[in-house]
mmCIF file of C-alpha atoms in Angstrom:
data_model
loop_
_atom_site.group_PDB
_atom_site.id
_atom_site.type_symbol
_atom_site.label_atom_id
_atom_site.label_comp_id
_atom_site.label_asym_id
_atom_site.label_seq_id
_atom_site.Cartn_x
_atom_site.Cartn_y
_atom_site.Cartn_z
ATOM 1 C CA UNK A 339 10.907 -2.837 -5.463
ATOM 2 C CA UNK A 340 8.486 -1.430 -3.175
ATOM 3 C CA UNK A 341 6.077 -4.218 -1.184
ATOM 4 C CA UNK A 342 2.536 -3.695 -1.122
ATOM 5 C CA UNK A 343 2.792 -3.864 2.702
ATOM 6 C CA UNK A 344 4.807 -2.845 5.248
ATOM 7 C CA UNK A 345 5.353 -5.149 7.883
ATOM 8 C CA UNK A 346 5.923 -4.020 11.530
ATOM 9 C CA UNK A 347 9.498 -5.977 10.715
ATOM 10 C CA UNK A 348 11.486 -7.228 8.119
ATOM 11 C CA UNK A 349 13.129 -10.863 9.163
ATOM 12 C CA UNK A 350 14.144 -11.794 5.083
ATOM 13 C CA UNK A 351 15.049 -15.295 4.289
ATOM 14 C CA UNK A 352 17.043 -16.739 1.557
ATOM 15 C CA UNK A 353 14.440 -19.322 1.134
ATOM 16 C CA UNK A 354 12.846 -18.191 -2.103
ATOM 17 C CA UNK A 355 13.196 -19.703 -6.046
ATOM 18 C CA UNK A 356 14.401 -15.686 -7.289
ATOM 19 C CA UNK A 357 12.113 -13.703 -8.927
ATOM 20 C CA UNK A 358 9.687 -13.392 -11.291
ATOM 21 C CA UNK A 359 8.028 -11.270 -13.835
ATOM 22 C CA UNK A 360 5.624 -13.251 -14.114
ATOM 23 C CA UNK A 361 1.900 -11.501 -12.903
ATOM 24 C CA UNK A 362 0.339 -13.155 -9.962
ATOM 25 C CA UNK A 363 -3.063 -13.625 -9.617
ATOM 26 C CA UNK A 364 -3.901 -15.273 -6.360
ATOM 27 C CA UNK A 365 -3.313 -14.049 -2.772
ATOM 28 C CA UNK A 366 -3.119 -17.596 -0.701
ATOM 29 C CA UNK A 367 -3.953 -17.691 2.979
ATOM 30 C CA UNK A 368 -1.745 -20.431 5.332
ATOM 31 C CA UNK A 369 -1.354 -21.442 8.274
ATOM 32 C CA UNK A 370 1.492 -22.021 10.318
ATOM 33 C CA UNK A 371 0.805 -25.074 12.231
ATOM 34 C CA UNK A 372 2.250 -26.087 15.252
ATOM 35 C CA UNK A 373 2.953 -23.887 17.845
ATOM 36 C CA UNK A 374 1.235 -20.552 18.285
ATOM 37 C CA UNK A 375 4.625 -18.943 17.573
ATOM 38 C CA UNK A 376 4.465 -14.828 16.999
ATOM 39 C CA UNK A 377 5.515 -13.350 14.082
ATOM 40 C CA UNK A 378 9.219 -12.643 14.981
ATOM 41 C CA UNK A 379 9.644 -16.561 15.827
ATOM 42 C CA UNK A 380 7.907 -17.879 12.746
ATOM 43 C CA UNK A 381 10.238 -15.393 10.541
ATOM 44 C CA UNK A 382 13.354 -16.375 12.404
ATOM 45 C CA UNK A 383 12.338 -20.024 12.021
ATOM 46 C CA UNK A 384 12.017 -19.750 8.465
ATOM 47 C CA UNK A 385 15.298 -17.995 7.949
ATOM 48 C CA UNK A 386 17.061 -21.454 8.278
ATOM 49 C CA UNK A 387 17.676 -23.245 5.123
ATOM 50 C CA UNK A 388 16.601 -26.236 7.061
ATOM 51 C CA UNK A 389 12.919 -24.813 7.738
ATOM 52 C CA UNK A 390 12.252 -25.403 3.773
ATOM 53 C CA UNK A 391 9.389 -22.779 3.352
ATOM 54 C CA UNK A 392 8.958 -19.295 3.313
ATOM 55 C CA UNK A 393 6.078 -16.524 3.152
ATOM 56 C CA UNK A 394 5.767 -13.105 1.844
ATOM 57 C CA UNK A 395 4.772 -12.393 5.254
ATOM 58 C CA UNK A 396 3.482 -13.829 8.552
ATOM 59 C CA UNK A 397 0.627 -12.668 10.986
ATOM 60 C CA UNK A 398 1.006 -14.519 14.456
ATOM 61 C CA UNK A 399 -2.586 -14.021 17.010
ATOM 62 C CA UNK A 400 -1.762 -10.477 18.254
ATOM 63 C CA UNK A 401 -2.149 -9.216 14.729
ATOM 64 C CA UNK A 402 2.206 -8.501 14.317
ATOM 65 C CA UNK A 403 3.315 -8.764 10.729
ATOM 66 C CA UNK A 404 6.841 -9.284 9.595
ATOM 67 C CA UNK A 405 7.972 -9.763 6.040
ATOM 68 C CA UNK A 406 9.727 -12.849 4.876
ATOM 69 C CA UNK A 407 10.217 -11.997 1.146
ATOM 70 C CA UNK A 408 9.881 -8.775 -0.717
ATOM 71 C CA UNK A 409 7.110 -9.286 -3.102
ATOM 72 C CA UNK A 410 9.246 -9.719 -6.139
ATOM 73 C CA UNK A 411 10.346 -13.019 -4.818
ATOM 74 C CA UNK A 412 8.835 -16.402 -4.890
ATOM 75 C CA UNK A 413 8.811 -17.975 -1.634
ATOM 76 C CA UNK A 414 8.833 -22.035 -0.747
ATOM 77 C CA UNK A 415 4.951 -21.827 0.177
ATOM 78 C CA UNK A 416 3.017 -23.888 -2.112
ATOM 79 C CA UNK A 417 5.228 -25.952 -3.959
ATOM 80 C CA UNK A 418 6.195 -24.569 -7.792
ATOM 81 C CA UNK A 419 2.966 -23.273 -9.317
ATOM 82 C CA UNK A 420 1.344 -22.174 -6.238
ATOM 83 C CA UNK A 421 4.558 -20.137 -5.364
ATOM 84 C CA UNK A 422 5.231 -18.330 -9.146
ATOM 85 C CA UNK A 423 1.191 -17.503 -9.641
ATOM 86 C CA UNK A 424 0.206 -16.042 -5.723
ATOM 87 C CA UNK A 425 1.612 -13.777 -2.967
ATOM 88 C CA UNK A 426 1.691 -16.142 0.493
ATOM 89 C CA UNK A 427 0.376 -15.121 3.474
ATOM 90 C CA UNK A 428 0.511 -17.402 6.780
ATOM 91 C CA UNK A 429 -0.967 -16.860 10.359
ATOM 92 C CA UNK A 430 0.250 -18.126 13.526
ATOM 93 C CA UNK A 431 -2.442 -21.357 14.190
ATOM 94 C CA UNK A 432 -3.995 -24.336 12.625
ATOM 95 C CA UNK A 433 -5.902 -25.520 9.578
ATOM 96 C CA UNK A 434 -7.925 -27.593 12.608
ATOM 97 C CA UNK A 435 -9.037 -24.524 14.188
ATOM 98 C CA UNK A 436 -12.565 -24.079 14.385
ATOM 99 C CA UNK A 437 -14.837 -21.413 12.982
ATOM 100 C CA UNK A 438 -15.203 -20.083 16.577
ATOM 101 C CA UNK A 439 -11.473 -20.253 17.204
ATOM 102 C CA UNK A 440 -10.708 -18.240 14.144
ATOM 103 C CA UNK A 441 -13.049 -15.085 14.910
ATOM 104 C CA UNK A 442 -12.038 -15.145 18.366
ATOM 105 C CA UNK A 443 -8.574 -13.816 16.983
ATOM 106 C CA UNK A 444 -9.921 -10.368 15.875
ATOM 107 C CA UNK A 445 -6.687 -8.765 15.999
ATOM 108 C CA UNK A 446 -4.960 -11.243 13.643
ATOM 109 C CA UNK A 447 -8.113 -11.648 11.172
ATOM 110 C CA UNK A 448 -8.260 -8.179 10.792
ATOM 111 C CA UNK A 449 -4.929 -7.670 10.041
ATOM 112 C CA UNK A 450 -5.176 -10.555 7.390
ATOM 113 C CA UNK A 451 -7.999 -8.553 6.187
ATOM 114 C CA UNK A 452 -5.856 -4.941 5.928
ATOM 115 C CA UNK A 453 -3.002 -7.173 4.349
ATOM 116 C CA UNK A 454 -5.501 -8.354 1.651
ATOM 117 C CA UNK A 455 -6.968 -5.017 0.720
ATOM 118 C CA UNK A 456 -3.408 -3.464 0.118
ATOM 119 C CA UNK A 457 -2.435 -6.348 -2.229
ATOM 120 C CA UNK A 458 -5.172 -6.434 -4.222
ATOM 121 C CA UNK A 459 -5.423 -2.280 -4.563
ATOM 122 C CA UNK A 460 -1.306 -2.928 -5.346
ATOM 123 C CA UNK A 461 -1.587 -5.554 -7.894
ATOM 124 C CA UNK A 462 -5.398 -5.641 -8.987
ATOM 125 C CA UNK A 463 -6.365 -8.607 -7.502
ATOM 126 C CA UNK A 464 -10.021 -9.152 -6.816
ATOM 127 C CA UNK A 465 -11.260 -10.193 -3.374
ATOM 128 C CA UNK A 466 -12.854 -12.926 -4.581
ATOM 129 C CA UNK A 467 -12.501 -16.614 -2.752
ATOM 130 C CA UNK A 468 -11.765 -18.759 -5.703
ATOM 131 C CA UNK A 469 -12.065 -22.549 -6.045
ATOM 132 C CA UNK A 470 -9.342 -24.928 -6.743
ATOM 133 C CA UNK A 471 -11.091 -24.773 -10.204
ATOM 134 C CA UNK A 472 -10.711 -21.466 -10.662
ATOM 135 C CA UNK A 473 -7.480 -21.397 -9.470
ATOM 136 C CA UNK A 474 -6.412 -23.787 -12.114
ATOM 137 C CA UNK A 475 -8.511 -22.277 -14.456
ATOM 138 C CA UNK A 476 -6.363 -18.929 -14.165
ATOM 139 C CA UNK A 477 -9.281 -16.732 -11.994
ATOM 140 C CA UNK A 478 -7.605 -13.813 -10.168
ATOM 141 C CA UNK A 479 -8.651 -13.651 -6.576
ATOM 142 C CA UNK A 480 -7.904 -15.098 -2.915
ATOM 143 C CA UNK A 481 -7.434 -18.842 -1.864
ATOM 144 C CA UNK A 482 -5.742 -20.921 0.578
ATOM 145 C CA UNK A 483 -3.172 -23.667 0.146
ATOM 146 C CA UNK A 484 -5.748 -26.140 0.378
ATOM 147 C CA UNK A 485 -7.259 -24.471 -2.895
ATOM 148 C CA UNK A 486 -3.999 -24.729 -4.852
ATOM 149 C CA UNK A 487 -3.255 -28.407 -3.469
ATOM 150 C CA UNK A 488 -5.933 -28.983 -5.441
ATOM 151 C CA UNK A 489 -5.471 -27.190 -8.386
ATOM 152 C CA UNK A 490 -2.208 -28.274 -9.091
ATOM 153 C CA UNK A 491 -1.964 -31.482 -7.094
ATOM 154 C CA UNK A 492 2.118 -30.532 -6.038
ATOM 155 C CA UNK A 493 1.096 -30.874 -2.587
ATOM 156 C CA UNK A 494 -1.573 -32.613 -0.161
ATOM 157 C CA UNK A 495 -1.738 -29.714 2.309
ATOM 158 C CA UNK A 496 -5.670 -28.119 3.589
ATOM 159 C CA UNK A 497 -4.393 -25.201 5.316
ATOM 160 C CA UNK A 498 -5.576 -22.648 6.102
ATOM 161 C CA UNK A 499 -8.785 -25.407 6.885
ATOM 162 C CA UNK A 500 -12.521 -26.192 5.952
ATOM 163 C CA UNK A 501 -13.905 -23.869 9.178
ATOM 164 C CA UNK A 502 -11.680 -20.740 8.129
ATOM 165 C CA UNK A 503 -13.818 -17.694 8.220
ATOM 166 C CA UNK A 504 -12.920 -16.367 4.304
ATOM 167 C CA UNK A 505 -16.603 -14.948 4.232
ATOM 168 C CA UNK A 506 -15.899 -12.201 7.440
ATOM 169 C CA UNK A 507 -11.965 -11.797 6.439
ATOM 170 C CA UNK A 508 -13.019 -10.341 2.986
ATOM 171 C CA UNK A 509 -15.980 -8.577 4.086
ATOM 172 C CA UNK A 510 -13.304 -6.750 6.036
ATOM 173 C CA UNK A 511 -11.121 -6.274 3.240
ATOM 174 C CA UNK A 512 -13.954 -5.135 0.740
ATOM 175 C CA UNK A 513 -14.829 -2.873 3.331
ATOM 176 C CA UNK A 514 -11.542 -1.666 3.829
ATOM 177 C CA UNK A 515 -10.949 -1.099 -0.042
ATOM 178 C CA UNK A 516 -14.056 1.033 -0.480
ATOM 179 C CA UNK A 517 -13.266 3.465 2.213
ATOM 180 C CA UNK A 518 -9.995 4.070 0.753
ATOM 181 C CA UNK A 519 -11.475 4.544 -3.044
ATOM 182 C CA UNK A 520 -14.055 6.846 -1.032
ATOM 183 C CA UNK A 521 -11.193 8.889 0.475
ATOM 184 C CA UNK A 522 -9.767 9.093 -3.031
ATOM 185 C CA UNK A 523 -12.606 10.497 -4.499
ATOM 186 C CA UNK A 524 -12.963 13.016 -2.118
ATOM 187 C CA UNK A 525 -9.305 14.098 -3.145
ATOM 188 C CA UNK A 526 -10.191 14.291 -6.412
ATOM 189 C CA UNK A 527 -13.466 16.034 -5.959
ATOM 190 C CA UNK A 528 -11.126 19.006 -4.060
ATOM 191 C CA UNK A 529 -8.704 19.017 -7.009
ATOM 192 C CA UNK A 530 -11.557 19.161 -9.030
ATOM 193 C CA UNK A 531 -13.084 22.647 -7.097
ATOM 194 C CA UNK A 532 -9.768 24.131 -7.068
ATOM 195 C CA UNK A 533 -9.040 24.141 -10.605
ATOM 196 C CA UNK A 534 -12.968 25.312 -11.276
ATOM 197 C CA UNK A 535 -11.831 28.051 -8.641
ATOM 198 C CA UNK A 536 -8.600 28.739 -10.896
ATOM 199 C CA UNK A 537 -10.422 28.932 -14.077
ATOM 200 C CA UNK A 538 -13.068 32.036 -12.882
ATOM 201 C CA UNK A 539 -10.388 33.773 -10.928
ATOM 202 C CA UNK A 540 -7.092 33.572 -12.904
ATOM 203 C CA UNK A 541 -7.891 36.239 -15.033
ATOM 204 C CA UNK A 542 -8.148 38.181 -11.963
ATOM 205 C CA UNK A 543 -4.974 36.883 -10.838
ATOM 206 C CA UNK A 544 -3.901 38.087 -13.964
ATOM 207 C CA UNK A 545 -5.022 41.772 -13.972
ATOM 208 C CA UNK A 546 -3.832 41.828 -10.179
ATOM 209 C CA UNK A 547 0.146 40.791 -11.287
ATOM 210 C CA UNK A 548 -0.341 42.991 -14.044
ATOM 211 C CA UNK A 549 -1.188 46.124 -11.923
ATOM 212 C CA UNK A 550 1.873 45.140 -9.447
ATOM 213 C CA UNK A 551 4.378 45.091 -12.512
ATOM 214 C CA UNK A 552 2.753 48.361 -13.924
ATOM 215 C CA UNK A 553 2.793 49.901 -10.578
ATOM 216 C CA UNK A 554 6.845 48.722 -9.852
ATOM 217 C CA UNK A 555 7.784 49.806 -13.243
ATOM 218 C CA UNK A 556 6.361 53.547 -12.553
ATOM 219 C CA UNK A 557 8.367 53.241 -8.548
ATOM 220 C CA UNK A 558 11.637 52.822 -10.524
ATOM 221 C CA UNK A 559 11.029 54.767 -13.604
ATOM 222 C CA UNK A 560 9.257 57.721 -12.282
ATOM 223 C CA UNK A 561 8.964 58.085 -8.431
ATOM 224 C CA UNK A 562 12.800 57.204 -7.337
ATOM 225 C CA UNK A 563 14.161 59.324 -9.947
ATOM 226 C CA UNK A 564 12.096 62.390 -8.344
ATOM 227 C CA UNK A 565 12.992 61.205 -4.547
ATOM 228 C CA UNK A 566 16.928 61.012 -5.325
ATOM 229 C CA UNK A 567 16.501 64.449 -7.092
ATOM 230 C CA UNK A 568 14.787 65.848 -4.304
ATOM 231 C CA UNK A 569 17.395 64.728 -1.651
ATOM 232 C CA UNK A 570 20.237 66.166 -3.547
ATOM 233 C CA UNK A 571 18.450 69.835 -3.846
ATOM 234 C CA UNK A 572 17.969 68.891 0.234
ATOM 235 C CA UNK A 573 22.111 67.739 0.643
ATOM 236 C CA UNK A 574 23.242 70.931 -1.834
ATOM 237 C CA UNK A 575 21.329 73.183 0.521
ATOM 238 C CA UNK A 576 22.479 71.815 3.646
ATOM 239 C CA UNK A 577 25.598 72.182 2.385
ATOM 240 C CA UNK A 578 25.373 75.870 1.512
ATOM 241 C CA UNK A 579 24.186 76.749 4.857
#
């Protein structure tokens, strides 16, 4: 199955439940907690059984990515609801962070933000912070742990934190989105001159092929016949002289 992303690594883990056919409707932001680790450590980390959690994929400060699960799999990231109904994303810092922590890491938000935009084109999820409420309720849209902790009530955990900046992160990703749908259209709008194109001149097309065959069909039929008859009256002479 192909991922919706593709992480600057791959570092799988066997910590997952399987897979699922099940649709999911939430993309869920974590955080890592302890130690600012970068993305190859936190993957490594969670590729021993002993860790007891996985992601889809990680983000550490620097803005590296590297994939945990494929996205068919449901990874140990938000106990059993939260992992069967979302796709898990967690950076590299803390759910204590403030606001001003948080936007000082441009190069991780922003790939958060590009990580977001290809899920929900991939899987037609809205970029829409949800409540807990509409979590449970069954909205489609983007959340953190702390939203399904209280949705669900499997776990107690507030990541990715009251101060995280969801408001810039999916202005980013909207943004992102649109330009993409805009480049899109502009494909389509060039398919859509080259076939009017095609329609007004393939009849010309047409007449010109039609000339060429005409034309070929006279070379072999007519003119080759008279050019091989005219270089065997030239050969015969030669000959006699």
């Amino acid at each position: 199955m192909a991922n919706a992303y593709i992480c600057d690594m791959d570092l799988l883990t066997n910590n997952d439940s399987g897979t699922t056919s099940d649709p999911r409707r939430v993309l869920v932001v974590h955080t890592f907690e302890g130690r600012d680790l970068d993305a190859a450590a936190m993957a490594r980390y969670q590729q021993q059984p002993s860790a007891g959690g996985s992601y889809h994929l990680v983000i550490d400060k620097d803005g590296t990515t590297a994939r945990e699960n494929d996205d068919e799999f449901m990874p140990w990231a938000a106990y059993p609801t939260g992992n069967r109904i979302g796709y898990h994303f967690s950076l590299a810092g803390q759910a204590a962070f403030t606001r001003d922590q948080w936007l000082n890491r441009t190069a991780q938000l922003t790939k958060l933000a590009e990580v977001l935009a290809a899920y929900s084109m991939a899987y037609g999820i809205p970029l829409i912070r949800r409540t807990a409420e509409g979590v449970r309720a069954g909205q489609w849209g983007v959340c953190g742990h702390a939203e399904i902790s209280g949705a669900f009530h499997e776990s107690d955990h507030t990541d990715p934190g009251v101060n995280f900046p969801y408001d810039h992160v999916l202005n980013l990703a909207n943004g992102i989105v649109n330009d993409l749908k805009k480049g899109d259209t502009k494909v389509t709008n060039l398919l859509d001159e080259m076939i009017t194109v095609w329609d007004k001149t393939r009849h010309k097309v047409r007449e010109l092929i039609a000339n060429i065959d005409s034309r070929t069909h006279i070379m072999f039929t007519e003119t080759l016949p008279r050019i091989e008859q005219k270089l065997d009256q030239v050969l015969t002479e030669q000959e006699k002289n």
